[in-house]
Short mmCIF file of C-alpha atoms in Angstrom, two decimals:
data_model
loop_
_atom_site.label_atom_id
_atom_site.label_comp_id
_atom_site.label_asym_id
_atom_site.label_seq_id
_atom_site.Cartn_x
_atom_site.Cartn_y
_atom_site.Cartn_z
CA GLY A 1 -274.00 199.51 78.12
CA GLU A 2 -275.28 200.53 81.50
CA ASN A 3 -272.88 201.21 84.36
CA VAL A 4 -274.08 201.69 87.92
CA GLU A 5 -271.89 203.16 90.64
CA GLN A 6 -272.90 202.90 94.30
CA HIS A 7 -271.56 204.73 97.37
CA PRO A 8 -270.58 204.26 100.10
CA SER A 9 -269.37 200.67 100.18
CA THR A 10 -269.83 200.54 103.95
CA LEU A 11 -272.00 202.64 106.22
CA SER A 12 -272.26 202.51 109.99
CA VAL A 13 -274.97 204.44 111.82
CA GLN A 14 -276.41 204.58 115.31
CA GLU A 15 -279.85 203.13 115.87
CA GLY A 16 -282.45 205.80 115.21
CA ASP A 17 -280.28 207.77 112.81
CA SER A 18 -280.89 208.04 109.08
CA ALA A 19 -278.91 206.26 106.37
CA VAL A 20 -278.46 207.42 102.80
CA ILE A 21 -277.04 205.38 99.94
CA LYS A 22 -276.41 206.93 96.54
CA CYS A 23 -276.16 205.51 93.04
CA THR A 24 -275.37 206.95 89.64
CA TYR A 25 -276.08 205.39 86.29
CA SER A 26 -274.83 205.99 82.79
CA ASP A 27 -277.64 204.97 80.44
CA SER A 28 -280.03 207.88 80.00
CA ALA A 29 -282.65 205.46 78.61
CA SER A 30 -282.88 203.53 81.90
CA ASN A 31 -286.36 203.76 83.35
CA TYR A 32 -286.63 201.38 86.29
CA PHE A 33 -284.57 201.63 89.49
CA PRO A 34 -285.08 199.04 92.23
CA TRP A 35 -283.34 198.72 95.57
CA TYR A 36 -282.60 195.42 97.26
CA LYS A 37 -281.70 194.28 100.74
CA GLN A 38 -279.61 191.15 100.96
CA GLU A 39 -278.99 189.29 104.17
CA LEU A 40 -276.18 186.80 104.50
CA GLY A 41 -276.79 183.62 102.52
CA LYS A 42 -280.10 184.82 101.09
CA GLY A 43 -281.33 186.18 97.80
CA PRO A 44 -281.90 189.93 97.34
CA GLN A 45 -285.23 191.21 98.63
CA LEU A 46 -286.91 194.02 96.74
CA ILE A 47 -287.57 196.81 99.25
CA ILE A 48 -288.59 199.70 97.01
CA ASP A 49 -288.42 200.70 93.37
CA ILE A 50 -289.02 203.80 91.32
CA ARG A 51 -289.80 204.41 87.69
CA SER A 52 -288.53 207.25 85.56
CA ASN A 53 -291.78 209.18 85.52
CA VAL A 54 -291.61 209.72 89.29
CA GLY A 55 -289.14 211.79 91.30
CA GLU A 56 -289.74 210.34 94.73
CA LYS A 57 -291.42 207.38 96.36
CA LYS A 58 -291.87 206.55 100.02
CA ASP A 59 -292.85 203.43 101.92
CA GLN A 60 -292.89 203.88 105.69
CA ARG A 61 -289.25 204.37 106.78
CA ILE A 62 -287.85 203.91 103.30
CA ALA A 63 -287.78 206.45 100.49
CA VAL A 64 -286.12 206.67 97.11
CA THR A 65 -285.42 209.80 95.09
CA LEU A 66 -284.57 209.97 91.41
CA ASN A 67 -282.89 212.77 89.48
CA LYS A 68 -283.02 211.82 85.82
CA THR A 69 -281.18 214.90 84.66
CA ALA A 70 -278.19 214.13 86.85
CA LYS A 71 -278.69 210.36 86.45
CA HIS A 72 -278.59 209.53 90.10
CA PHE A 73 -280.95 208.00 92.64
CA SER A 74 -280.75 207.55 96.37
CA LEU A 75 -282.14 205.34 99.11
CA HIS A 76 -283.09 206.95 102.41
CA ILE A 77 -283.78 204.91 105.52
CA THR A 78 -285.05 206.84 108.53
CA GLU A 79 -285.19 205.75 112.18
CA THR A 80 -282.81 202.89 111.48
CA GLN A 81 -283.07 199.69 113.50
CA PRO A 82 -280.53 196.89 114.05
CA GLU A 83 -282.57 194.64 111.75
CA ASP A 84 -281.88 197.06 108.91
CA SER A 85 -278.27 195.83 108.98
CA ALA A 86 -277.60 194.10 105.65
CA VAL A 87 -276.08 194.69 102.23
CA TYR A 88 -278.10 197.01 100.02
CA PHE A 89 -277.89 197.03 96.24
CA CYS A 90 -279.21 199.53 93.75
CA ALA A 91 -279.93 198.56 90.16
CA ALA A 92 -280.97 200.11 86.88
CA THR A 93 -282.37 198.70 83.68
CA GLU A 94 -280.18 198.55 80.63
CA GLY A 95 -282.06 200.61 78.09
CA ASP A 96 -285.71 201.54 78.28
CA ASN A 97 -287.12 198.05 78.63
CA GLN A 98 -288.55 197.89 82.15
CA GLY A 99 -288.74 194.12 81.82
CA GLY A 100 -285.16 193.86 80.66
CA LYS A 101 -282.01 193.02 82.47
CA LEU A 102 -280.84 194.88 85.54
CA ILE A 103 -277.34 196.16 86.14
CA PHE A 104 -276.35 196.28 89.81
CA GLY A 105 -274.29 198.64 91.87
CA GLN A 106 -271.43 197.32 93.97
CA GLY A 107 -273.43 197.15 97.18
CA THR A 108 -273.39 198.97 100.52
CA GLU A 109 -272.90 197.11 103.77
CA LEU A 110 -275.06 198.90 106.32
CA SER A 111 -274.42 198.37 109.99
CA VAL A 112 -276.86 199.78 112.53
CA LYS A 113 -275.42 199.86 116.01
CA PRO A 114 -277.83 199.57 118.95
CA GLY B 1 -294.80 190.98 96.24
CA ALA B 2 -294.42 188.15 93.76
CA VAL B 3 -292.72 184.96 94.89
CA VAL B 4 -289.79 183.33 93.14
CA SER B 5 -288.75 179.96 94.48
CA GLN B 6 -285.32 178.47 93.85
CA HIS B 7 -284.24 174.92 94.57
CA PRO B 8 -282.04 173.58 96.00
CA SER B 9 -280.84 176.20 98.46
CA TRP B 10 -277.47 174.52 98.65
CA VAL B 11 -275.70 171.65 96.94
CA ILE B 12 -272.33 169.97 97.18
CA CYS B 13 -271.13 168.01 94.19
CA LYS B 14 -268.02 166.26 93.03
CA SER B 15 -265.80 167.77 90.38
CA GLY B 16 -266.85 166.64 86.93
CA THR B 17 -270.52 166.08 87.74
CA SER B 18 -273.48 168.21 86.69
CA VAL B 19 -275.89 170.10 88.90
CA LYS B 20 -279.35 171.41 88.04
CA ILE B 21 -280.90 174.42 89.76
CA GLU B 22 -284.59 175.20 89.40
CA CYS B 23 -286.25 178.59 89.47
CA ARG B 24 -290.03 178.89 89.68
CA SER B 25 -292.36 181.86 89.67
CA LEU B 26 -295.07 180.71 92.08
CA ASP B 27 -297.85 183.24 91.60
CA PHE B 28 -297.20 184.79 88.24
CA GLN B 29 -296.02 183.88 84.77
CA ALA B 30 -292.61 184.94 83.59
CA THR B 31 -291.68 184.90 79.93
CA THR B 32 -288.24 186.06 80.93
CA MET B 33 -286.08 185.01 83.84
CA PHE B 34 -282.53 186.00 84.66
CA TRP B 35 -279.65 184.05 86.16
CA TYR B 36 -277.01 185.76 88.28
CA ARG B 37 -273.84 184.66 89.95
CA GLN B 38 -272.47 186.22 93.12
CA PHE B 39 -269.07 185.73 94.72
CA PRO B 40 -268.55 186.50 98.42
CA LYS B 41 -268.75 190.21 99.24
CA GLN B 42 -269.36 191.08 95.60
CA SER B 43 -272.27 192.30 93.56
CA LEU B 44 -274.58 190.27 91.36
CA MET B 45 -273.25 189.52 87.90
CA LEU B 46 -275.76 188.68 85.19
CA MET B 47 -274.97 185.38 83.49
CA ALA B 48 -277.84 184.98 81.07
CA THR B 49 -281.38 185.88 80.18
CA SER B 50 -283.73 182.92 79.97
CA ASN B 51 -286.53 183.24 77.43
CA GLU B 52 -289.54 180.94 77.50
CA GLY B 53 -289.66 178.78 74.41
CA SER B 54 -286.42 180.01 72.92
CA LYS B 55 -282.70 179.99 73.49
CA ALA B 56 -281.14 181.83 76.36
CA THR B 57 -279.08 184.94 75.80
CA TYR B 58 -275.70 184.75 77.50
CA GLU B 59 -273.58 187.62 78.71
CA GLN B 60 -270.11 188.05 77.34
CA GLY B 61 -267.64 185.66 78.91
CA VAL B 62 -270.24 183.13 80.08
CA GLU B 63 -269.82 179.69 78.55
CA LYS B 64 -273.18 178.61 77.17
CA ASP B 65 -272.10 174.97 76.92
CA LYS B 66 -271.14 174.93 80.57
CA PHE B 67 -274.18 176.76 81.94
CA LEU B 68 -277.18 175.22 80.21
CA ILE B 69 -280.42 177.13 80.59
CA ASN B 70 -283.86 175.77 79.81
CA HIS B 71 -287.06 177.79 80.12
CA ALA B 72 -289.62 175.15 79.31
CA SER B 73 -292.68 176.87 80.76
CA LEU B 74 -293.88 180.28 81.87
CA THR B 75 -293.14 179.41 85.48
CA LEU B 76 -289.95 177.36 85.35
CA SER B 77 -286.38 177.99 84.29
CA THR B 78 -283.47 175.67 85.03
CA LEU B 79 -279.73 176.24 85.12
CA THR B 80 -277.50 173.21 84.74
CA VAL B 81 -273.84 173.56 85.58
CA THR B 82 -272.16 170.86 83.52
CA SER B 83 -268.86 169.20 84.36
CA ALA B 84 -268.57 171.37 87.44
CA HIS B 85 -265.17 172.39 88.76
CA PRO B 86 -264.16 174.02 92.04
CA GLU B 87 -263.99 177.43 90.36
CA ASP B 88 -267.72 177.11 89.61
CA SER B 89 -268.42 177.21 93.33
CA SER B 90 -270.55 180.28 93.89
CA PHE B 91 -273.96 181.61 94.88
CA TYR B 92 -276.38 181.38 91.95
CA ILE B 93 -279.56 183.45 92.00
CA CYS B 94 -282.48 183.65 89.62
CA SER B 95 -284.82 186.54 89.05
CA ALA B 96 -288.20 186.97 87.40
CA ARG B 97 -290.09 190.12 86.51
CA ALA B 98 -293.64 190.75 87.65
CA VAL B 99 -294.59 194.33 88.46
CA GLY B 100 -291.14 194.52 89.98
CA ALA B 101 -288.04 192.38 89.73
CA PHE B 102 -288.01 189.57 92.29
CA PHE B 103 -285.30 187.13 93.24
CA GLY B 104 -285.17 183.57 94.42
CA GLN B 105 -283.46 182.55 97.64
CA GLY B 106 -280.27 181.62 95.85
CA THR B 107 -278.36 178.34 95.56
CA ARG B 108 -274.99 177.87 97.21
CA LEU B 109 -273.00 175.53 94.97
CA THR B 110 -269.84 173.94 96.33
CA VAL B 111 -267.78 171.76 94.02
CA VAL B 112 -265.30 169.49 95.76
#
């Protein structure tokens, strides 16, 4: 089955700096890779996703890159703000069913210091 | 994005009682919903896949008789924790797939 590894587990940056979180996956058939932001006591919020036919996607300060050959994808947050502080999770589908179940990485606790 | 609503957001129950958690897709239909469990400072662990009109598919190690799932309509799935015990205390979260995969707000279950 699918296995998703996420690094780092914690990340502290200064306000205005960039933050990068990386994930690797094992199932070469995976074709959907979402990223979530989870604040304390709340459900995960989808912030950006990418499908296997695209190498990069950007939405304002957030971007995701995908390298299918190497089976890794990354989240990039630029111009970080204190409100970006949260736990971020990557995920990948098990198999090639984009509507199928997601396997999650271990999470990254991002702290943005003002 | 699509909206998934989960209710209640928190519940406290006595050991041995049952608790039902509802998950609704508010602006789209979902033939499949997913139930996750999350312990403090840990990742989301998939418990089961809820299929509209048919039986749920449980992940290995999840007791199907303890965690009853019903997906009676295209917009509603329920998770019932039966005969709850303190070790069942956790954060339960549902998810439904539209164009993307969206999550409910989660339910904090505390069994005393």
